[in-house]
Coordinates of C-alpha atoms in Angstrom, one line a residue:
N27 CA 39.3 30.4 16.3
N28 CA 41.2 29.7 12.8
R29 CA 40.6 32.9 11.0
Q30 CA 42.8 33.4 7.3
V31 CA 43.0 36.0 5.7
V32 CA 42.5 36.8 2.2
Q33 CA 44.1 40.1 0.5
I34 CA 42.3 41.5 -3.0
T35 CA 43.7 44.3 -4.8
F36 CA 41.6 45.3 -7.9
H37 CA 41.3 48.3 -10.4
D38 CA 38.1 50.5 -9.9
V39 CA 35.8 51.9 -12.6
Q40 CA 38.4 54.8 -12.4
G41 CA 41.1 52.8 -12.4
A42 CA 42.5 53.5 -8.8
I43 CA 43.9 51.0 -7.5
I44 CA 42.1 49.6 -4.3
S45 CA 42.8 47.3 -1.6
Q46 CA 40.8 44.8 0.6
S47 CA 41.2 42.3 3.1
A48 CA 38.6 39.5 3.8
V49 CA 39.3 38.1 7.0
V50 CA 37.4 34.1 7.2
N51 CA 36.4 32.5 10.1
E52 CA 35.1 29.4 8.7
E53 CA 33.9 27.9 12.5
E54 CA 31.8 30.8 12.8
D55 CA 30.5 31.1 9.3
L56 CA 32.0 34.9 8.6
V57 CA 33.8 37.1 6.6
T58 CA 34.7 40.1 7.5
Y59 CA 35.2 42.6 4.6
H60 CA 37.8 45.6 5.5
I61 CA 37.8 48.0 2.7
M62 CA 40.3 51.2 2.6
D63 CA 39.0 54.2 1.2
R64 CA 40.6 57.8 1.5
N65 CA 41.2 57.6 5.4
H66 CA 38.4 55.5 6.3
T67 CA 37.7 51.9 6.6
T68 CA 34.5 50.6 5.8
V69 CA 34.0 47.1 7.6
V70 CA 31.3 44.7 5.9
L71 CA 30.6 41.4 7.8
F72 CA 28.7 38.3 5.9
D73 CA 27.6 36.4 8.7
S74 CA 26.1 33.3 7.3
K75 CA 24.5 31.9 9.7
N76 CA 22.5 34.4 10.6
G77 CA 21.4 35.2 7.1
L78 CA 22.6 38.7 7.6
V79 CA 25.4 41.5 5.8
C80 CA 25.9 44.4 7.8
Y81 CA 28.2 47.3 6.7
Q82 CA 29.5 49.8 9.0
P83 CA 30.7 53.2 6.9
G84 CA 34.1 54.4 7.6
G85 CA 34.3 57.7 9.7
S86 CA 30.6 57.6 10.7
N87 CA 28.3 56.2 13.1
I88 CA 25.9 54.1 12.0
C89 CA 25.7 50.6 11.2
L90 CA 23.4 49.3 8.4
V91 CA 21.9 45.5 8.2
R92 CA 20.1 43.6 5.5
K93 CA 19.3 40.0 4.8
M94 CA 21.5 37.9 3.2
L95 CA 20.7 36.6 -0.7
A96 CA 22.5 33.8 -2.6
V97 CA 24.1 35.9 -4.4
D98 CA 25.8 36.5 -1.1
Q99 CA 26.8 33.0 -0.1
E100 CA 27.9 32.2 -3.9
N101 CA 30.2 35.2 -3.2
I102 CA 31.8 35.0 0.4
H103 CA 32.2 31.0 -0.6
T104 CA 34.8 31.8 -3.1
V105 CA 36.7 33.8 -0.6
I106 CA 36.5 30.9 1.7
T107 CA 37.6 28.8 -0.9
A108 CA 40.2 30.6 -2.0
Q109 CA 41.5 30.8 1.8
E110 CA 41.2 27.2 1.0
Q111 CA 43.3 27.0 -1.7
K112 CA 45.9 28.9 0.0
F113 CA 45.3 32.2 -2.5
N114 CA 46.2 35.2 0.2
Q115 CA 47.0 37.5 -2.4
L116 CA 44.7 37.4 -5.4
L117 CA 44.9 40.3 -8.4
L118 CA 41.9 41.2 -9.9
L119 CA 42.4 42.0 -14.0
R120 CA 40.0 45.0 -14.9
N121 CA 39.0 43.3 -18.5
E122 CA 38.2 39.9 -16.4
T123 CA 36.0 41.4 -14.2
Q124 CA 32.2 41.8 -13.8
F125 CA 31.2 44.9 -12.1
S126 CA 28.0 45.6 -10.9
R127 CA 25.8 47.8 -9.2
K128 CA 23.4 47.7 -5.9
Y129 CA 21.6 50.2 -4.6
L130 CA 19.7 50.1 -0.8
G131 CA 17.7 52.2 0.7
I132 CA 18.0 52.7 4.9
L133 CA 15.3 52.5 6.8
S134 CA 16.1 55.7 9.1
R135 CA 12.5 55.7 10.7
N136 CA 13.1 52.6 13.2
K137 CA 16.1 51.7 14.7
V138 CA 17.1 47.8 15.5
D139 CA 18.3 46.1 18.5
P140 CA 21.5 44.4 17.7
L141 CA 21.3 42.5 20.0
T142 CA 18.8 40.3 17.7
L143 CA 21.3 40.2 14.9
G144 CA 23.5 37.7 16.9
Q145 CA 26.8 38.6 18.9
H146 CA 29.0 39.9 15.1
I147 CA 27.3 41.7 14.6
D148 CA 26.4 43.1 18.4
S149 CA 30.1 43.4 18.5
L150 CA 30.9 45.1 15.2
C151 CA 28.0 47.9 16.1
N152 CA 28.6 48.0 19.8
Q153 CA 26.8 51.7 20.6
T154 CA 26.1 52.6 17.3
P155 CA 22.7 53.2 16.0
V156 CA 21.6 49.7 13.5
Y157 CA 19.4 50.2 10.3
W158 CA 17.3 47.8 7.9
L159 CA 18.5 48.6 4.3
Q160 CA 16.0 48.2 1.7
E161 CA 17.0 46.8 -1.8
S162 CA 15.6 49.0 -4.8
N163 CA 16.4 49.0 -8.6
R164 CA 17.1 52.9 -8.4
P165 CA 16.9 55.7 -6.3
G166 CA 14.7 58.2 -7.7
R167 CA 16.2 61.4 -8.5
Q168 CA 15.4 64.0 -5.6
R169 CA 17.2 60.5 -3.4
L170 CA 20.8 61.7 -2.4
I171 CA 23.1 59.2 -2.8
Y172 CA 24.5 58.8 1.1
F173 CA 28.1 56.6 -0.2
C174 CA 29.0 53.9 -2.1
I175 CA 31.3 50.9 -1.8
D176 CA 33.2 48.5 -4.3
I177 CA 33.0 44.9 -3.1
C178 CA 35.2 42.4 -5.1
F179 CA 35.4 38.6 -4.8
P180 CA 37.7 35.8 -5.7
N181 CA 35.6 35.1 -8.7
N182 CA 36.2 38.5 -10.1
V183 CA 32.8 39.7 -9.2
C184 CA 32.9 43.2 -8.1
V185 CA 29.9 45.0 -6.6
S186 CA 28.9 48.9 -6.3
V187 CA 26.9 48.9 -3.2
C188 CA 25.4 52.5 -2.9
F189 CA 23.1 53.8 0.0
Y190 CA 20.6 56.4 0.6
Y191 CA 17.8 57.4 2.6
L192 CA 14.2 56.4 2.2
P193 CA 11.8 59.4 2.8
D194 CA 9.8 58.7 6.2

């Protein structure tokens, strides 16, 4: 199993230094991000084979899944390329980094069987409730943001992904 780690360091919008590691498993078409934030580590799994992205927020007992988009494929391809070129340490400069925000609603009505999502998501979300996510422009005013995470890629693209619960 050829697994390579790419370490990505950047300054978030507030100027704090954030460190992330991306584990690349080319054989399985997987990129797994570990995002350290306060006392928790959030895991984001990009599973190209099954066309899914899975978020496991640090400190919570839940997994959130959505279908992978073309832009996700492009972004994780830059991680694989960086790893192939042996760029194991990357420092993204704030003035050269493009930040964007994505809002995802949690469809908390129906749980998903992790077995139907492939072995990697199943083993990551072992014994944890799994829910689908739905993309939206931005949550309505009455929606409470559950949490946000920043994910940065070697192509100087950082995406702040914010989650919120959709009404039942």
